[in-house]
Tab-separated table of C-alpha atoms and ligand atoms in Angstrom:
chain	number	residue	atom	x	y	z
A	6	MET	CA	138.920	41.511	69.150
A	7	ALA	CA	136.869	41.147	65.923
A	8	SER	CA	138.715	43.032	64.030
A	9	ALA	CA	142.308	42.010	65.202
A	10	SER	CA	141.262	38.467	64.535
A	11	ALA	CA	139.540	39.991	60.709
A	12	SER	CA	143.238	41.458	59.984
A	13	LYS	CA	144.601	37.925	60.772
A	14	ARG	CA	142.502	36.662	58.252
A	15	ALA	CA	143.321	38.963	55.986
A	16	GLU	CA	147.230	38.484	56.794
A	17	SER	CA	146.996	34.699	56.418
A	18	LYS	CA	145.853	35.041	52.904
A	19	ALA	CA	148.140	38.040	51.650
A	20	PRO	CA	150.717	36.847	49.251
A	21	GLY	CA	154.483	36.424	50.421
A	22	PRO	CA	156.266	35.546	53.785
A	23	LYS	CA	153.829	37.424	57.115
A	24	HIS	CA	157.069	39.414	58.218
A	25	ASN	CA	157.049	41.336	54.664
A	26	ILE	CA	153.362	42.135	54.277
A	27	GLU	CA	153.459	45.144	56.650
A	28	ALA	CA	157.240	46.663	53.925
A	29	MET	CA	154.780	45.336	50.841
A	30	ARG	CA	152.515	47.062	51.682
A	31	GLN	CA	154.169	50.380	52.614
A	32	ALA	CA	155.784	49.874	49.531
A	33	TYR	CA	152.515	50.024	47.578
A	34	TYR	CA	151.383	52.599	49.413
A	35	GLU	CA	154.083	54.838	47.933
A	36	ARG	CA	154.055	53.716	44.603
A	37	ILE	CA	149.928	54.407	44.144
A	38	ALA	CA	150.455	57.671	46.013
A	39	LYS	CA	152.698	58.782	42.965
A	40	HIS	CA	149.041	58.195	40.820
A	41	ASP	CA	147.403	60.412	43.428
A	42	MET	CA	145.982	57.410	44.967
A	43	THR	CA	145.563	56.353	48.524
A	44	PRO	CA	143.701	52.961	49.893
A	45	LEU	CA	139.997	53.568	51.824
A	46	TRP	CA	141.076	51.058	54.351
A	47	LYS	CA	143.652	53.255	56.233
A	48	VAL	CA	141.068	56.499	56.580
A	49	MET	CA	137.766	54.441	56.135
A	50	LYS	CA	136.798	54.926	60.227
A	51	ASN	CA	137.547	58.332	59.583
A	52	VAL	CA	136.027	59.118	57.038
A	53	VAL	CA	132.568	57.458	58.026
A	54	THR	CA	132.578	57.933	61.584
A	55	LYS	CA	130.043	56.046	63.706
A	56	GLU	CA	128.542	58.992	65.480
A	57	PRO	CA	129.169	63.381	64.563
A	58	LEU	CA	132.936	64.239	65.253
A	59	THR	CA	133.384	68.078	65.545
A	60	ARG	CA	135.976	70.606	66.491
A	61	CYS	CA	133.762	73.002	67.701
A	62	ALA	CA	133.697	73.405	71.011
A	63	PRO	CA	130.885	75.209	73.482
A	64	VAL	CA	132.015	78.596	74.576
A	65	ILE	CA	130.818	81.760	75.620
A	66	TRP	CA	131.120	85.120	74.700
A	67	HIS	CA	130.183	87.254	77.660
A	68	TYR	CA	128.505	91.229	76.795
A	69	ASP	CA	130.195	93.276	78.880
A	70	ASP	CA	134.038	92.052	76.909
A	71	ILE	CA	132.146	92.315	74.035
A	72	LYS	CA	130.644	95.692	74.053
A	73	ARG	CA	134.125	97.233	75.857
A	74	LEU	CA	135.989	95.711	72.998
A	75	VAL	CA	134.072	96.633	70.367
A	76	MET	CA	133.753	99.847	71.647
A	77	GLU	CA	137.728	100.491	71.441
A	78	SER	CA	137.375	99.419	67.771
A	79	GLY	CA	135.575	102.648	67.057
A	80	ALA	CA	138.636	104.676	67.718
A	81	LEU	CA	140.667	102.658	65.425
A	82	ILE	CA	138.700	102.576	61.948
A	83	THR	CA	135.376	103.700	60.347
A	84	ALA	CA	132.618	101.618	59.460
A	85	GLU	CA	133.044	103.148	55.608
A	86	GLU	CA	137.191	101.791	55.933
A	87	ALA	CA	136.538	98.936	57.539
A	88	GLU	CA	133.194	97.985	55.384
A	89	ARG	CA	132.200	96.074	58.329
A	90	ARG	CA	133.364	96.731	61.526
A	91	VAL	CA	132.736	93.294	62.770
A	92	LEU	CA	134.757	91.764	65.373
A	93	ILE	CA	134.577	87.696	64.909
A	94	LEU	CA	133.375	85.596	67.873
A	95	GLU	CA	136.103	82.583	66.988
A	96	ASN	CA	135.270	79.207	68.490
A	97	PRO	CA	138.525	78.550	70.250
A	98	GLY	CA	138.316	75.075	68.468
A	99	MET	CA	138.823	76.252	64.842
A	100	ARG	CA	141.178	79.538	65.713
A	101	GLY	CA	142.077	81.316	62.504
A	102	GLU	CA	138.815	79.636	60.454
A	103	SER	CA	136.529	82.745	61.091
A	104	LYS	CA	133.707	80.098	62.297
A	105	ALA	CA	131.903	80.177	65.203
A	106	THR	CA	130.338	76.667	64.641
A	107	ASN	CA	131.952	74.627	61.872
A	108	THR	CA	128.952	76.186	59.457
A	109	LEU	CA	128.009	79.057	60.637
A	110	PHE	CA	129.922	82.904	60.909
A	111	ALA	CA	129.508	84.690	64.011
A	112	GLY	CA	130.642	88.315	65.051
A	113	VAL	CA	129.497	91.575	66.056
A	114	GLN	CA	128.956	94.708	64.409
A	115	MET	CA	128.719	98.405	65.543
A	116	ILE	CA	127.732	101.406	63.692
A	117	LEU	CA	128.588	104.929	65.319
A	118	PRO	CA	125.889	107.526	64.995
A	119	GLY	CA	126.365	109.430	61.521
A	120	GLU	CA	128.434	105.741	60.160
A	121	VAL	CA	127.244	104.224	56.695
A	122	ALA	CA	128.320	100.787	55.894
A	123	PRO	CA	128.226	100.748	52.276
A	124	ALA	CA	126.057	98.859	49.978
A	125	HIS	CA	126.996	95.533	48.700
A	126	ARG	CA	126.423	92.148	48.615
A	127	HIS	CA	126.867	88.624	48.387
A	128	VAL	CA	125.944	84.902	47.964
A	129	SER	CA	126.079	84.362	51.950
A	130	SER	CA	122.891	84.927	53.470
A	131	ALA	CA	123.225	86.921	57.093
A	132	ILE	CA	121.021	86.659	60.123
A	133	ARG	CA	121.101	90.116	62.417
A	134	PHE	CA	119.778	89.860	66.279
A	135	VAL	CA	120.165	93.751	67.452
A	136	LEU	CA	121.944	93.753	71.113
A	137	ASP	CA	122.062	97.135	71.714
A	138	GLY	CA	120.664	100.995	70.554
A	139	GLU	CA	118.043	102.294	68.896
A	140	GLY	CA	117.156	103.241	65.668
A	141	ALA	CA	119.738	102.596	63.335
A	142	TYR	CA	118.914	100.963	60.237
A	143	THR	CA	119.638	98.189	57.874
A	144	ALA	CA	118.667	98.821	54.145
A	145	VAL	CA	117.496	95.747	52.127
A	146	GLU	CA	116.429	95.020	48.740
A	147	GLY	CA	114.764	98.695	48.839
A	148	GLU	CA	113.552	98.889	52.440
A	149	LYS	CA	115.141	100.860	55.246
A	150	ALA	CA	114.580	98.548	58.636
A	151	TYR	CA	114.653	100.867	61.818
A	152	MET	CA	116.094	98.165	64.654
A	153	SER	CA	115.515	98.249	68.335
A	154	PRO	CA	116.787	94.913	70.824
A	155	GLY	CA	115.608	92.074	70.167
A	156	ASP	CA	114.801	92.332	66.578
A	157	PHE	CA	115.739	89.844	63.989
A	158	VAL	CA	116.807	91.009	60.451
A	159	ILE	CA	117.639	88.754	57.324
A	160	THR	CA	119.567	89.394	54.345
A	161	ALA	CA	119.258	87.201	51.474
A	162	ASN	CA	121.446	85.282	49.226
A	163	TRP	CA	122.414	88.363	46.638
A	164	ALA	CA	119.787	91.278	48.496
A	165	PRO	CA	121.440	94.490	48.211
A	166	HIS	CA	122.371	95.843	51.771
A	167	ASP	CA	123.868	98.865	53.599
A	168	HIS	CA	123.302	100.185	56.864
A	169	GLY	CA	123.481	103.376	58.904
A	170	ASN	CA	123.035	104.948	62.536
A	171	THR	CA	120.642	108.473	61.894
A	172	SER	CA	120.523	108.494	66.401
A	173	HIS	CA	122.281	109.688	68.438
A	174	LYS	CA	123.817	106.491	70.160
A	175	PRO	CA	125.782	103.335	69.082
A	176	MET	CA	124.321	100.208	67.873
A	177	LEU	CA	125.833	96.865	68.301
A	178	TRP	CA	124.092	92.864	66.923
A	179	LEU	CA	125.014	89.932	66.135
A	180	ASP	CA	125.735	89.135	62.994
A	181	VAL	CA	125.654	85.145	61.747
A	182	LEU	CA	126.297	84.277	58.194
A	183	ASP	CA	126.327	80.863	56.384
A	184	PHE	CA	129.472	81.652	54.239
A	185	PRO	CA	131.618	78.686	55.712
A	186	GLN	CA	128.635	76.521	54.051
A	187	VAL	CA	128.911	78.753	50.314
A	188	ASN	CA	132.497	78.095	51.018
A	189	PHE	CA	132.754	74.516	51.451
A	190	PHE	CA	130.323	74.129	48.082
A	191	GLU	CA	133.269	76.645	46.466
A	192	THR	CA	129.851	78.944	45.478
A	193	SER	CA	131.112	82.651	47.254
A	194	PHE	CA	130.406	85.661	44.937
A	195	ALA	CA	130.468	89.617	46.348
A	196	GLU	CA	130.042	92.758	45.007
A	197	GLN	CA	130.178	96.158	46.263
A	198	PHE	CA	127.964	99.148	44.961
A	199	ALA	CA	129.388	102.701	43.548
A	200	THR	CA	126.768	104.485	45.676
A	201	ALA	CA	127.358	103.758	49.639
A	202	THR	CA	123.772	103.876	50.075
A	203	GLN	CA	120.933	102.773	47.856
A	204	PRO	CA	117.494	104.127	47.212
A	205	THR	CA	114.470	103.269	49.239
A	206	SER	CA	111.508	101.838	47.229
A	207	ARG	CA	109.404	100.982	50.137
A	208	ALA	CA	108.462	101.792	53.490
A	209	ASP	CA	110.165	101.135	56.746
A	210	GLY	CA	107.817	97.609	57.875
A	211	ASP	CA	106.293	97.239	54.249
A	212	SER	CA	107.676	93.347	53.960
A	213	LEU	CA	106.364	92.706	57.485
A	214	SER	CA	103.255	94.200	56.899
A	215	PHE	CA	102.402	92.491	53.817
A	216	TYR	CA	103.599	89.277	54.370
A	217	ALA	CA	103.376	88.172	58.049
A	218	SER	CA	99.978	89.439	58.982
A	219	GLY	CA	97.740	86.310	57.814
A	220	VAL	CA	97.694	88.083	53.983
A	221	LEU	CA	99.730	88.112	51.521
A	222	PRO	CA	100.246	90.771	48.474
A	223	ASP	CA	97.513	89.382	45.468
A	224	GLY	CA	100.235	87.629	43.318
A	225	ALA	CA	102.517	86.835	45.958
A	226	PRO	CA	104.388	83.646	44.598
A	227	ALA	CA	103.555	80.424	46.362
A	228	ALA	CA	107.368	79.015	46.507
A	229	LEU	CA	109.925	80.660	48.044
A	230	ASN	CA	113.262	79.227	49.660
A	231	ARG	CA	113.781	82.529	51.508
A	232	SER	CA	111.557	84.866	53.492
A	233	PRO	CA	110.038	87.863	52.102
A	234	VAL	CA	109.709	89.274	55.356
A	235	ILE	CA	112.948	92.048	56.550
A	236	ASN	CA	112.787	92.482	59.899
A	237	TYR	CA	111.073	90.598	62.355
A	238	THR	CA	110.267	92.370	65.423
A	239	TYR	CA	110.995	91.633	69.229
A	240	ALA	CA	107.725	93.614	69.541
A	241	ARG	CA	105.863	91.166	67.782
A	242	THR	CA	107.212	87.721	68.772
A	243	ARG	CA	107.758	88.384	72.443
A	244	PRO	CA	104.115	88.570	72.590
A	245	ILE	CA	103.890	84.849	71.307
A	246	ILE	CA	105.848	83.106	73.432
A	247	GLU	CA	104.136	84.936	76.474
A	248	ARG	CA	100.791	83.260	75.390
A	249	MET	CA	102.510	79.864	74.628
A	250	MET	CA	103.466	79.905	78.082
A	251	LYS	CA	100.262	80.948	79.705
A	252	ALA	CA	98.420	78.287	77.327
A	253	GLY	CA	101.068	75.652	78.708
A	254	ASP	CA	102.900	74.986	75.880
A	255	VAL	CA	106.234	74.770	77.375
A	256	ASP	CA	108.745	72.302	75.870
A	257	LYS	CA	110.760	69.863	78.878
A	258	ARG	CA	113.713	71.052	76.629
A	259	HIS	CA	113.208	73.622	74.645
A	260	GLY	CA	110.723	75.566	76.587
A	261	ALA	CA	108.131	77.881	75.160
A	262	ARG	CA	109.663	77.927	71.767
A	263	VAL	CA	108.483	79.293	68.248
A	264	ARG	CA	110.321	79.301	64.925
A	265	TYR	CA	110.852	82.022	62.711
A	266	ALA	CA	108.975	80.700	59.371
A	267	ASN	CA	108.697	82.114	56.067
A	268	PRO	CA	104.978	83.304	55.334
A	269	ILE	CA	105.127	82.211	52.045
A	270	ASN	CA	105.745	78.247	52.880
A	271	GLY	CA	105.915	77.747	56.287
A	272	GLY	CA	109.950	76.922	56.065
A	273	PRO	CA	112.377	78.354	57.535
A	274	VAL	CA	113.633	81.707	57.080
A	275	LEU	CA	116.351	80.836	55.105
A	276	PRO	CA	117.649	78.049	53.201
A	277	THR	CA	120.942	77.666	55.307
A	278	MET	CA	119.999	78.369	58.751
A	279	GLY	CA	117.198	78.733	60.906
A	280	ALA	CA	115.839	80.766	64.081
A	281	ASN	CA	113.797	80.363	66.946
A	282	LEU	CA	112.563	82.514	70.267
A	283	ALA	CA	112.454	80.955	73.133
A	284	LEU	CA	110.886	81.324	76.494
A	285	PHE	CA	111.883	79.613	79.530
A	286	PRO	CA	109.729	80.083	82.743
A	287	LYS	CA	110.821	80.896	86.304
A	288	GLY	CA	112.648	77.979	87.833
A	289	PHE	CA	112.874	75.688	84.471
A	290	LYS	CA	114.842	72.820	84.849
A	291	GLY	CA	115.493	71.618	81.425
A	292	GLU	CA	115.478	68.117	79.816
A	293	LYS	CA	119.235	66.989	78.372
A	294	TYR	CA	118.453	67.154	74.610
A	295	ARG	CA	121.051	67.022	71.747
A	296	ALA	CA	120.848	67.313	67.602
A	297	THR	CA	123.302	67.571	64.929
A	298	ASP	CA	122.669	71.057	64.388
A	299	GLY	CA	125.239	73.391	65.550
A	300	THR	CA	123.356	76.441	67.451
A	301	ILE	CA	124.313	79.559	68.421
A	302	PHE	CA	122.280	81.133	71.155
A	303	VAL	CA	121.526	84.854	72.387
A	304	CYS	CA	120.212	85.917	75.866
A	305	ALA	CA	117.711	88.232	74.969
A	306	GLU	CA	115.928	88.098	78.413
A	307	GLY	CA	116.663	87.129	81.983
A	308	GLU	CA	119.865	84.877	83.250
A	309	GLY	CA	120.401	81.017	83.543
A	310	ALA	CA	122.741	78.625	82.480
A	311	THR	CA	123.226	76.010	79.965
A	312	THR	CA	125.327	72.533	80.834
A	313	VAL	CA	126.775	71.347	77.527
A	314	ASP	CA	128.771	68.162	77.386
A	315	GLY	CA	128.925	68.463	80.900
A	316	LYS	CA	130.403	72.081	80.993
A	317	VAL	CA	127.841	75.051	82.701
A	318	LEU	CA	127.721	78.201	80.433
A	319	GLU	CA	126.453	81.242	82.335
A	320	TRP	CA	124.552	83.595	80.548
A	321	GLY	CA	122.932	86.596	81.179
A	322	PRO	CA	121.668	89.266	78.521
A	323	ASN	CA	123.396	89.725	75.092
A	324	ASP	CA	125.825	86.839	76.180
A	325	VAL	CA	126.291	84.382	73.116
A	326	PHE	CA	127.454	81.240	73.380
A	327	VAL	CA	127.680	77.739	71.098
A	328	VAL	CA	126.344	74.057	71.394
A	329	PRO	CA	128.092	72.198	69.201
A	330	PRO	CA	126.293	69.732	67.066
A	331	TRP	CA	125.740	66.198	68.532
A	332	LYS	CA	126.354	67.137	72.431
A	333	HIS	CA	124.297	67.032	75.037
A	334	TYR	CA	122.950	69.934	76.836
A	335	SER	CA	119.964	71.294	78.774
A	336	HIS	CA	119.000	74.720	80.217
A	337	ARG	CA	118.445	75.863	83.389
A	338	VAL	CA	116.883	79.548	84.340
A	339	GLY	CA	116.160	81.400	87.728
A	340	LYS	CA	113.826	84.071	86.535
A	341	GLU	CA	111.870	84.300	83.566
A	342	SER	CA	114.191	84.284	80.723
A	343	VAL	CA	114.434	84.579	77.083
A	344	LEU	CA	117.120	82.800	74.090
A	345	PHE	CA	117.129	83.530	71.164
A	346	SER	CA	119.343	81.078	68.715
A	347	ILE	CA	120.454	80.173	65.348
A	348	SER	CA	121.085	76.847	63.587
A	349	ASP	CA	121.975	75.348	60.432
A	350	ARG	CA	119.123	72.823	60.628
A	351	PRO	CA	117.620	74.178	57.689
A	352	ALA	CA	120.365	72.803	55.149
A	353	GLN	CA	120.676	70.042	57.507
A	354	GLU	CA	116.923	69.018	56.882
A	355	ALA	CA	117.008	69.795	53.553
A	356	LEU	CA	119.735	67.838	52.549
A	357	GLY	CA	117.884	65.002	54.652
A	358	ILE	CA	120.768	65.176	57.277
A	359	TRP	CA	119.074	66.151	60.600
A	360	ARG	CA	118.867	63.899	63.070
A	361	GLU	CA	118.262	64.460	66.914
A	362	ASP	CA	118.069	62.564	69.740
A	363	THR	CA	114.855	62.358	71.941
A	364	PRO	CA	114.364	59.280	73.090
A	365	SER	CA	110.986	60.095	75.607
A	366	HIS	CA	109.138	62.691	73.130
B	419	1HN	C1	129.059	91.359	56.193
B	419	1HN	O1	128.563	91.748	54.341
B	419	1HN	C2	128.085	92.190	57.226
B	419	1HN	O2	126.464	93.299	55.493
B	419	1HN	C3	128.577	91.437	58.432
B	419	1HN	O3	126.810	93.687	57.565
B	419	1HN	C4	129.202	90.936	58.575
B	419	1HN	C5	130.834	89.106	57.808
B	419	1HN	C6	131.595	88.265	56.876
B	419	1HN	C7	131.346	88.764	55.762
B	419	1HN	C8	130.765	89.597	55.425
B	419	1HN	C9	127.294	92.970	56.892
B	419	1HN	C10	130.089	89.857	57.575
B	419	1HN	C11	129.866	90.168	56.091
């Protein structure tokens, strides 16, 4: 009503006969368009929306489909030929854009025994969460990290990285990259190295041991916007959420949850993406929550259901699902369960635009 009377007022003040004003405006819009100008008043409510608008849909990929289809790709192309043999988990609300959320890419990569994914580097940062297999490695900045399921590995902006599998089983992991953010700013660079594998200058586990043990190497930097730790192992992190649960530190929405931290400053592991690991006790029925970060979840253990915007996503081991920005969601589990998650919250916080809707906490 208010806007209708406001437009009446505007019309009565506008020059020319009333019936003519629309035609005059239209002619004016066409004239200014030739000068690459356009009226804000036609689009204002679309560009500064009252609440977040998202094209991102709540969606789940079940691991039995992922594994079957990714394994098929092994017979069609080698890791070396593909450079990275990854199936993109593409949000149905944004097909053709290689995105799981508006700001994050997600895909599942497979390395077969004996294969190498050659060394390269790029501005986009990556997070890997190991789903299947044992003992394949990723080499990052001179350190080879041999990986196990539940391990979480980071590759920071411009860090050289290659992968290989010296084990006897395929390894599959979830890749999450921030390239939609990098490409939003149009700041992507990438390069390949002349040799497929990089020389090793540090032992497996060095970065975790040096930086995440309550001590720091003498002379470690006092500020670093990305974690110096390459591999956060499940073996080290899982017992911590168990202790939290036993201590009664179980959030009504998020369970017994830790945030993977940069040991230099307690900040997020990467400036563009953050990660959490949460344990839900048997029978947990979470309260509703929403925040402006879009989140990718992976089930590390157990089974449960997450209701997102009224849609029920039922998950089990290694299933991957997406909660879009600003949609209410809640988790519930039967048996004790663990969810790993990744979101763009650090980027939003750095820009001062992150919000959560949490009236009673
Ligand atoms: C990439 O470099 C990797 O290094 C994985 O393993 C997934 C998806 C898009 C672009 C680059 C990797 C990627 C990627």
